[in-house]
Short mmCIF file of C-alpha atoms in Angstrom, two decimals:
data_model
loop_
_atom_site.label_atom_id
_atom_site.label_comp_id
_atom_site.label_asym_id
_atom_site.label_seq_id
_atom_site.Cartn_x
_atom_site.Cartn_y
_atom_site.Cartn_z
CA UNK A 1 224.56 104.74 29.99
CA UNK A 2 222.91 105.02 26.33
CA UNK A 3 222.03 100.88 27.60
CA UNK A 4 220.69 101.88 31.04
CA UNK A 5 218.26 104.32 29.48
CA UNK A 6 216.95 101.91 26.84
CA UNK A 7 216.44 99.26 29.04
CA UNK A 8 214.07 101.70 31.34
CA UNK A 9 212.75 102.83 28.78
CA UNK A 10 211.43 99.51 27.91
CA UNK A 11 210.57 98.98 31.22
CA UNK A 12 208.33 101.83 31.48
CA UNK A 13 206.87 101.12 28.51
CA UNK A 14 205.82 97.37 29.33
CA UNK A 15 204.84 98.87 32.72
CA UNK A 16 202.63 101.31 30.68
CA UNK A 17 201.59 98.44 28.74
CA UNK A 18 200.68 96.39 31.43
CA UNK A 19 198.57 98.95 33.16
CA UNK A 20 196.37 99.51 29.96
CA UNK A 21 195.81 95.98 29.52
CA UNK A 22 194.37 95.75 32.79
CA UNK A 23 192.22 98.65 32.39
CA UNK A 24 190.60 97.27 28.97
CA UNK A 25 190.15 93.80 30.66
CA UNK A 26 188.35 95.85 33.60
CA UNK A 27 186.54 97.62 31.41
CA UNK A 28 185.33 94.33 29.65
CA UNK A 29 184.39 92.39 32.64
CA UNK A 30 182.76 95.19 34.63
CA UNK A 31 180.02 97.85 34.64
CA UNK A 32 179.32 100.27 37.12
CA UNK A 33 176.08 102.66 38.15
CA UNK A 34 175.44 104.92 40.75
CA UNK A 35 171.56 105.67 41.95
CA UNK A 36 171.36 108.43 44.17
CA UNK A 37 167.63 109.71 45.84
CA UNK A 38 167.55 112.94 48.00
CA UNK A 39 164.14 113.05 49.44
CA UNK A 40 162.03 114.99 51.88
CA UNK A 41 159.44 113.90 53.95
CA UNK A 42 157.06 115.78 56.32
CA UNK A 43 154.40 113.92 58.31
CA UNK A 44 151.60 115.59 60.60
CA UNK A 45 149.05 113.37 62.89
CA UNK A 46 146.64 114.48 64.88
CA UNK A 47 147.69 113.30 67.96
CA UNK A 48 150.45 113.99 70.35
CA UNK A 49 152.91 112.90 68.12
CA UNK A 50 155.35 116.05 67.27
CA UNK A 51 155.18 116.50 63.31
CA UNK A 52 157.98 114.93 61.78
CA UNK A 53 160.20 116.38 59.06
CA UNK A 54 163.12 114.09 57.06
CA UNK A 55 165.45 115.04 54.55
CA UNK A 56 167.54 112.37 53.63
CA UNK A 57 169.92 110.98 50.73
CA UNK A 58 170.05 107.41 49.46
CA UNK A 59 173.28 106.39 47.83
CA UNK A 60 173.75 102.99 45.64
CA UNK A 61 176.73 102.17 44.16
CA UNK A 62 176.35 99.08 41.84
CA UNK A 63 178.92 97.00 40.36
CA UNK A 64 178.64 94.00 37.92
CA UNK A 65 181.05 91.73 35.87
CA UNK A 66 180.11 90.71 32.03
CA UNK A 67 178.34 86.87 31.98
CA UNK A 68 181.91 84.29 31.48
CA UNK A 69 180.34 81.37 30.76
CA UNK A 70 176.62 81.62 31.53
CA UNK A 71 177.93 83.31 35.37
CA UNK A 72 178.23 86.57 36.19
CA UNK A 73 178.44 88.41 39.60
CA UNK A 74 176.84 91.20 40.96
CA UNK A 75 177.18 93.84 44.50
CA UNK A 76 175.57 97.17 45.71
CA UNK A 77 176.15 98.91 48.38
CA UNK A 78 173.81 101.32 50.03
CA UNK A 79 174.30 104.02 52.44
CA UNK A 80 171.41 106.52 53.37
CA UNK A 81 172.11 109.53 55.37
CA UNK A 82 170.07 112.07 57.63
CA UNK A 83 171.36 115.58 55.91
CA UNK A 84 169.27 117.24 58.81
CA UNK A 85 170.84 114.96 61.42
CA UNK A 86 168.04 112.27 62.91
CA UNK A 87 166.60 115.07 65.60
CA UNK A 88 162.97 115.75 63.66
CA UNK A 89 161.61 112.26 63.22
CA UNK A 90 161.15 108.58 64.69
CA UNK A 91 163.76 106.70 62.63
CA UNK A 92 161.96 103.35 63.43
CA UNK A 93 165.19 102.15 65.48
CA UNK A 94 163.50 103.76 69.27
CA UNK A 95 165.14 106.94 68.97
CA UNK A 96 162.62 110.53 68.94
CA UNK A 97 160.10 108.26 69.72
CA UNK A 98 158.28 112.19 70.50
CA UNK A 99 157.96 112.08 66.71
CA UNK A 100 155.95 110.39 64.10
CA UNK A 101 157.39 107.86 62.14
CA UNK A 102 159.26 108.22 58.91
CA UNK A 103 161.03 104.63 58.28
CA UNK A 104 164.43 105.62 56.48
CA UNK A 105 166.72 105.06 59.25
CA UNK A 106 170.34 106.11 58.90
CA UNK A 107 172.43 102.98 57.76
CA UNK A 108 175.41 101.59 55.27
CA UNK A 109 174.68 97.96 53.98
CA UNK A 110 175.65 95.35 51.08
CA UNK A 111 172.19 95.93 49.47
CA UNK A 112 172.84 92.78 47.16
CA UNK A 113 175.95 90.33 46.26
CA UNK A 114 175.10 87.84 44.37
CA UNK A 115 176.71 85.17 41.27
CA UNK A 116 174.09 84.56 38.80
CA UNK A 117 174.18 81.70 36.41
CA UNK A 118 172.15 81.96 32.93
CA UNK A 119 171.84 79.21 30.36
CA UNK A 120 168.91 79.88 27.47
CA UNK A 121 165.80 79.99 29.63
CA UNK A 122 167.72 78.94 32.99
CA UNK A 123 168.76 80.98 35.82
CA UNK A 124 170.16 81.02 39.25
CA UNK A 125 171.21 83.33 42.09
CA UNK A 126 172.62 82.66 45.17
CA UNK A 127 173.10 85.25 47.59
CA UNK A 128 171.63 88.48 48.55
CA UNK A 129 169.13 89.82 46.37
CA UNK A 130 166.18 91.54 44.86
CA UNK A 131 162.87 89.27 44.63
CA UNK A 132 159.62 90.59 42.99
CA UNK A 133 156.58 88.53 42.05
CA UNK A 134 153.33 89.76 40.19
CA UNK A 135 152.94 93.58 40.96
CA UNK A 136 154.87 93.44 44.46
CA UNK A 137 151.41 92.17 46.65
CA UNK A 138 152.72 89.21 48.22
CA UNK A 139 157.21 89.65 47.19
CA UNK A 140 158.37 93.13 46.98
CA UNK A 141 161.50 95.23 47.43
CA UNK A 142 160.18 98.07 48.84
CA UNK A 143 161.65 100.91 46.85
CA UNK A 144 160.14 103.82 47.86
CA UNK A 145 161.90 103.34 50.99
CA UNK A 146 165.59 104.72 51.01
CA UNK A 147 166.74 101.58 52.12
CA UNK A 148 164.92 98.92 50.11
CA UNK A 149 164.32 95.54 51.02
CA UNK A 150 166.24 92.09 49.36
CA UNK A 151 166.33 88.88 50.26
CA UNK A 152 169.21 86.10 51.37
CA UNK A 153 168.92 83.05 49.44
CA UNK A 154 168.50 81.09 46.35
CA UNK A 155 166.24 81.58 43.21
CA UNK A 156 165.64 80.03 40.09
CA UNK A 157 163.67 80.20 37.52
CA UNK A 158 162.88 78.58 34.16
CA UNK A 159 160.96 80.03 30.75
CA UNK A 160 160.14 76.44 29.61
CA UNK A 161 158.50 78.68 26.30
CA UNK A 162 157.27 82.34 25.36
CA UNK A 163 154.38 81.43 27.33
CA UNK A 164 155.06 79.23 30.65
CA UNK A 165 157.87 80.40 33.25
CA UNK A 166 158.65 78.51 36.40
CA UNK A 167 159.92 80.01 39.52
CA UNK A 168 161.30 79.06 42.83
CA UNK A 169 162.90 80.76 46.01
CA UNK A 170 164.59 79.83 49.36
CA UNK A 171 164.71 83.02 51.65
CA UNK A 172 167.08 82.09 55.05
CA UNK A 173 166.96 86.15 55.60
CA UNK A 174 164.61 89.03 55.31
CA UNK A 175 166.90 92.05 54.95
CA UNK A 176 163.69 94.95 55.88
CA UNK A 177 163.85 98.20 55.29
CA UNK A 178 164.52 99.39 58.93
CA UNK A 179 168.55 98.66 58.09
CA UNK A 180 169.93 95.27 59.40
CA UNK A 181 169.19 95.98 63.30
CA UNK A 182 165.62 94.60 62.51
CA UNK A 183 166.68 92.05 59.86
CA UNK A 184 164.43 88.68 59.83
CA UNK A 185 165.52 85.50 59.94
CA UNK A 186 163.69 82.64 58.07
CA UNK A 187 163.18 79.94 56.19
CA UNK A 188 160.77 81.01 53.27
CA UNK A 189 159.53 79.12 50.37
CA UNK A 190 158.33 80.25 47.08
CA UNK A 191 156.84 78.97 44.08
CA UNK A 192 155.28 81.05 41.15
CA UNK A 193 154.56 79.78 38.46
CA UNK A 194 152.74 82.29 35.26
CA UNK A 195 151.29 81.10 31.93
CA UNK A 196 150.69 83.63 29.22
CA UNK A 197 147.02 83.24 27.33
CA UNK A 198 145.51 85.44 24.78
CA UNK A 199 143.84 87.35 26.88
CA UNK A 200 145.94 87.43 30.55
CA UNK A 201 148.53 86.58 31.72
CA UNK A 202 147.36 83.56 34.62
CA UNK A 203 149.63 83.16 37.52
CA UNK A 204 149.44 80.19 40.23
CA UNK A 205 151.18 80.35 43.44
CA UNK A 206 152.37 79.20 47.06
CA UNK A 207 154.34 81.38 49.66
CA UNK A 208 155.30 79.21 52.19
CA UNK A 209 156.89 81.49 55.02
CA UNK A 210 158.40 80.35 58.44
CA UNK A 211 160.51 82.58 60.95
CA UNK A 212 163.63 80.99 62.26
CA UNK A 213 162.99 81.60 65.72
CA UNK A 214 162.33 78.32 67.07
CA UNK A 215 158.83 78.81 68.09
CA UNK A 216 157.49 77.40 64.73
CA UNK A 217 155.53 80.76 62.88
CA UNK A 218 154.28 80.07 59.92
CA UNK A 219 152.30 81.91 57.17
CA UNK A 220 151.22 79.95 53.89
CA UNK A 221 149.36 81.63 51.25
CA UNK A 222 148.30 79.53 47.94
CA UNK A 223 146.29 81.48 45.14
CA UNK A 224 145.87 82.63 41.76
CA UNK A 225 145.94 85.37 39.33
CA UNK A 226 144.50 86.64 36.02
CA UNK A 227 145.68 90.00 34.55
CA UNK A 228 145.01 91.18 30.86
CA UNK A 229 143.56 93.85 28.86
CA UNK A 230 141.78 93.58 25.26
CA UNK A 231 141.71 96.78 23.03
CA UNK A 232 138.81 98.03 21.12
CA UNK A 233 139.54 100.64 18.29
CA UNK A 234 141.43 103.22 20.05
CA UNK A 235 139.99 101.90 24.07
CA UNK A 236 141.91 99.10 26.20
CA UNK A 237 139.81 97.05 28.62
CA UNK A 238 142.26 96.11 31.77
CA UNK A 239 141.14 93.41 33.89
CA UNK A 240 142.81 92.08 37.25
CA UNK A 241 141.33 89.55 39.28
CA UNK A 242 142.77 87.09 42.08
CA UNK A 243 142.07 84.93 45.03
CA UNK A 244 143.87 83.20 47.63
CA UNK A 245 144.05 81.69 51.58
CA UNK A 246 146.26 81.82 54.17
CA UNK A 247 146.87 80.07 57.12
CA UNK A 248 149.03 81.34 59.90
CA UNK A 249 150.25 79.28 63.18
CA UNK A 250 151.30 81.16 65.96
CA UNK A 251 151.85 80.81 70.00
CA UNK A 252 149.46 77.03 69.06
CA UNK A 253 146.60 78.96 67.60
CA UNK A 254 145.68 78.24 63.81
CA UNK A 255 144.22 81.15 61.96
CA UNK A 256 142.42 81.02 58.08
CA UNK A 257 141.51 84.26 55.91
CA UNK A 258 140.81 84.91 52.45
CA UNK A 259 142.12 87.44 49.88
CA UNK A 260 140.53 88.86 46.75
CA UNK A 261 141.03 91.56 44.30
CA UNK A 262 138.92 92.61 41.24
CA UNK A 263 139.96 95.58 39.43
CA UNK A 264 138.84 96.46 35.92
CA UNK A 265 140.53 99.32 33.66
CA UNK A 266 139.88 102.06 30.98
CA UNK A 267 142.82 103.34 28.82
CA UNK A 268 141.95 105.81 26.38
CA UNK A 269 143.32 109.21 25.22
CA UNK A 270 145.91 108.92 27.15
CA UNK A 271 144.17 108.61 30.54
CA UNK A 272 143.87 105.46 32.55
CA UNK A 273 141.11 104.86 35.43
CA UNK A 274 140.72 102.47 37.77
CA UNK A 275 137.85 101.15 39.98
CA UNK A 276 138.89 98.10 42.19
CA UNK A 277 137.94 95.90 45.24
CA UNK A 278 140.39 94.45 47.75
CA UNK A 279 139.90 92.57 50.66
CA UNK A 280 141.96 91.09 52.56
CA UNK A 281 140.22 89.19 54.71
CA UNK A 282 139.72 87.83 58.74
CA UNK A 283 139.05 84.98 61.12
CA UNK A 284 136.85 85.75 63.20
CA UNK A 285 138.05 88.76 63.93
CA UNK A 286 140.98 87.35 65.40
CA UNK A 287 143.46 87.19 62.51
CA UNK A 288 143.64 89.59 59.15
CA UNK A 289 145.53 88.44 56.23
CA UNK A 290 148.55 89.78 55.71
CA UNK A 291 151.95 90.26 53.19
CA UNK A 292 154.76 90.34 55.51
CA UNK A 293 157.08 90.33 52.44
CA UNK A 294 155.34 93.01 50.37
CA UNK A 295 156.17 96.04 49.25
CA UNK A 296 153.35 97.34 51.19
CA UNK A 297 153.14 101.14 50.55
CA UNK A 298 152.25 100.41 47.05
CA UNK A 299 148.32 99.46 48.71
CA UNK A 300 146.17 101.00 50.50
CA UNK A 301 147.06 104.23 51.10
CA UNK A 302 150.41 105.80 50.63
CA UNK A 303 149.47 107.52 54.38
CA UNK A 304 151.05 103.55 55.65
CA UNK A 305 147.98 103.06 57.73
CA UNK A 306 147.52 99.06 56.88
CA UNK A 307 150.96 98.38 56.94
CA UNK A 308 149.65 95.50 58.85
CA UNK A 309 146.31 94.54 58.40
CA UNK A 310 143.54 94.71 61.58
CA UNK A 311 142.52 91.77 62.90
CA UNK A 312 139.19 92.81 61.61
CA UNK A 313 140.39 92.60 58.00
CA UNK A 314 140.17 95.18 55.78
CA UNK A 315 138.23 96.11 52.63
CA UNK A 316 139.54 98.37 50.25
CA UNK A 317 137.03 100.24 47.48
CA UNK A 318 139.67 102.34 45.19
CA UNK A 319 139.24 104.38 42.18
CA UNK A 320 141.94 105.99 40.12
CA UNK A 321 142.77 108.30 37.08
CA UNK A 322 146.33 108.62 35.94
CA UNK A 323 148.11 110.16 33.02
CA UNK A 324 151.07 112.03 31.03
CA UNK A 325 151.86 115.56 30.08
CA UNK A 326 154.63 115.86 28.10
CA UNK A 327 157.26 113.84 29.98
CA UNK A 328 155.45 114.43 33.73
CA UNK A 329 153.18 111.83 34.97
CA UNK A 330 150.59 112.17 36.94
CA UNK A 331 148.24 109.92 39.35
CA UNK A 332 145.23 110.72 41.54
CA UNK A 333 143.78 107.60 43.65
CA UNK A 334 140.92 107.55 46.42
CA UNK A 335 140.53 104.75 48.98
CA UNK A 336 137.66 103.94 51.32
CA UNK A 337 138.15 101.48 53.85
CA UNK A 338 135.81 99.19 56.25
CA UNK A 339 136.11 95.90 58.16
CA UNK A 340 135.57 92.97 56.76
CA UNK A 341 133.92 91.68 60.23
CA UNK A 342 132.73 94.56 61.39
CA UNK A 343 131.18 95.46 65.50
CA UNK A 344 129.63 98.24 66.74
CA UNK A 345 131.05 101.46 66.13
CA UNK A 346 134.02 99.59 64.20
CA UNK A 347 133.37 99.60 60.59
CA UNK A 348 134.43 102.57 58.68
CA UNK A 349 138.26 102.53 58.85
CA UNK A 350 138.86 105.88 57.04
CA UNK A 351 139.35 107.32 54.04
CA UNK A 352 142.59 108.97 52.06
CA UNK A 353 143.16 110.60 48.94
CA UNK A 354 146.59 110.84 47.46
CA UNK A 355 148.48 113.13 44.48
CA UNK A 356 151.47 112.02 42.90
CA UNK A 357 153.56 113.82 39.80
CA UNK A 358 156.75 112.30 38.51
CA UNK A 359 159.24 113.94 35.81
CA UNK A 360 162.47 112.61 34.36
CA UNK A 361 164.70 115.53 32.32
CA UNK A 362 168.36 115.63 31.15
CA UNK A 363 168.01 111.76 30.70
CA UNK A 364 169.92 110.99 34.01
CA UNK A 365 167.31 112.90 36.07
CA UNK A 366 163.81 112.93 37.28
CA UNK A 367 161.59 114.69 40.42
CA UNK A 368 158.77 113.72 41.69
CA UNK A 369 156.04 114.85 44.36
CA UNK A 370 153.47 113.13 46.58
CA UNK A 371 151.10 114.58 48.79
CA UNK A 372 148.25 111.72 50.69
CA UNK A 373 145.98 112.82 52.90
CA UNK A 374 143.56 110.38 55.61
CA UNK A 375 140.70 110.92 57.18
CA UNK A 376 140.20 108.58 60.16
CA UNK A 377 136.37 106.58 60.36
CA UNK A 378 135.39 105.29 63.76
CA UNK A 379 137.14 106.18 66.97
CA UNK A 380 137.73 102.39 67.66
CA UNK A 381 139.69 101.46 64.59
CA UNK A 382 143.01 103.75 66.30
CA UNK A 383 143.64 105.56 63.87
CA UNK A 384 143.91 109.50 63.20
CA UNK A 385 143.98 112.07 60.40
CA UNK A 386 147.55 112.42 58.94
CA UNK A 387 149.04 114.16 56.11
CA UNK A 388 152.46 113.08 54.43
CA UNK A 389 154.61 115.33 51.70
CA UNK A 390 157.17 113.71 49.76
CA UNK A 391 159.51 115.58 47.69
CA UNK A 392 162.70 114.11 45.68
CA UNK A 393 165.13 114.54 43.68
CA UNK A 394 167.26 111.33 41.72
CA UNK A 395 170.11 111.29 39.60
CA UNK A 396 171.31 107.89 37.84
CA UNK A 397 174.79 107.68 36.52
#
């Protein structure tokens, strides 16, 4: 009996040891996060759109292994949920289409899965993913939005030095942020490729970008960048400059349009301002230029009136002051916009001014507010006066 015992007592203990050997090696190989967002949203137009009021919470549960020789894997899922059911806005999938729009749809979604291979200043990932490029205006993730927008596909990039860095991308799908009911299919090319000066940081690139639908859309944008700042005693000069075309092909029509941004910076005292110049321009009047992967609510306007751009183009004339008290920061920004090829009683396209204030605390924790209001210009651009509220609360763990 004395035997029996010994021998399960061995047993358990091998079992024992067993079990705690896997949980070190699982502890070695993986790390996980989770991102949560609660936010509300309010939105009031004045038209005959009801006003629309969201609360929702975004969930992200992220899970990566440790790099095994130079590869390494990576998955999040994502799940955002209506905590005042879906009943008080337009969820952007045709349902309470009584309401206005407020584009975080319920939904639960791989948000990325992808292996990633690194090898001194080479990597690679295939699969679903994050892309960003140069401040978001042309490749973006979206990630205001609760459910944030990655890419299928392949990237890879090189840092050939501490100065010049290569990139590529194939894109075969356009995961948006309206969840995967309105998922893009496509066959997208991008090349970026940045050189680092002494005084900016200069940027060349091509976004080649084709929708799989067999009826042969394309949009190709090829431009430049220059971005840099110079300090004098205790004052930093920012500068931010760049130009580009765009063709698009659609339904046998050819369409060309320019883009251009100058924007030129103060820092000092802890303040930052702003005065810039966008345009993004059109054909004719016929055809505006347009981002189609951007993270668009980052520009003009956080009301989401240019989403897409009129086919009179738009010019945006911007001034900003931000800054930081104690851990809160702050941002007030003003756009005006016109037409780039403006008619008769259609030039002004509105104004908006918008008030943001964001605060981490308890390291794991921040809140944030953001209030934007627009003013509508001339009755034949569409659009009305409307007033968004965001309010949020996120937790990282």
């Amino acid at each position: 009996m004395q035997q029996i015992k010994n021998v399960k007592s061995k047993c358990l203990l091998s079992v024992l040891a067993s079990v705690c050997s896997v949980n070190v090696i699982a502890e070695e190989i993986v790390k996980a996060n989770i991102d949560m967002r609660m936010r509300y949203e309010s939105v009031d137009q004045s038209n005959a759109l009801q006003d629309a009021d969201a609360l929702t919470l975004r969930t992200r549960v992220s899970v990566s292994t440790k790099v095994v020789e130079g590869f390494s894997a990576h998955i999040d899922m994502e799940d955002s949920r209506s905590l005042f059911g879906v009943d008080d806005y337009n969820n952007t999938l045709g349902d309470n289409r009584q309401f206005s729009v407020i584009a975080d749809p319920e939904t639960t979604e791989v948000d990325q899965a992808f292996v990633q291979y690194k090898n001194k200043g080479f990597k690679a990932k295939v699969g679903r993913q994050v892309m960003t490029y140069d401040g978001h205006r042309f490749v973006g993730h979206v990630g205001f939005r609760q459910d944030r927008q990655t890419f299928d596909g392949l990237s890879l990039s090189y840092q050939a030095n501490k100065d010049l860095s290569l990139n590529y991308a194939y894109i075969g799908k356009r995961n948006r942020i309206f969840s995967d009911e309105k998922d893009i299919d496509s066959k997208d090319h991008l090349i970026n490729i940045a050189y680092q000066t002494s005084i900016g940081k200069l940027v060349a690139y091509s976004y080649m970008l084709e929708l799989d639908q067999g009826n042969g859309a394309t949009n190709d944008s090829y431009g430049f960048s220059f971005k840099g700042k110079q300090s004098f005693d205790d004052i930093k000069f920012l500068y931010d400059l760049e130009y580009a075309t765009q063709t698009q092909k659609a339904a046998g029509s050819d369409f060309d349009a320019d883009y251009q941004k100058l924007e030129l910076g103060v820092q000092a005292s802890g303040l930052t301002a702003k005065l810039g110049y966008e345009l993004l321009g059109s054909d004719g009047g016929q055809y505006g230029f347009s981002t189609p992967l951007a993270t668009l609510h980052k520009f003009n306007g956080w009301t989401d009136q240019f989403l897409g751009t009129p086919k009179q183009g738009l010019e945006d004339v911007y001034v900003s002051l931000a800054g930081k008290v104690d851990s809160a920061k702050w941002m007030v920004v003003y756009h005006d916009f016109s037409a780039d090829e403006s008619s008769p009683g259609l030039n002004d396209l509105g104004s908006e001014l918008g008030v943001q204030v964001v605060m981490p605390f308890a390291k794991k924790y921040s809140v944030g507010l953001k209030y934007a209001t627009y003013e509508a210009g001339d009755v034949a651009a569409g659009k009305v006066d409307t007033d968004k509220l965001w309010l949020w609360l996120g937790a990282k763990f």
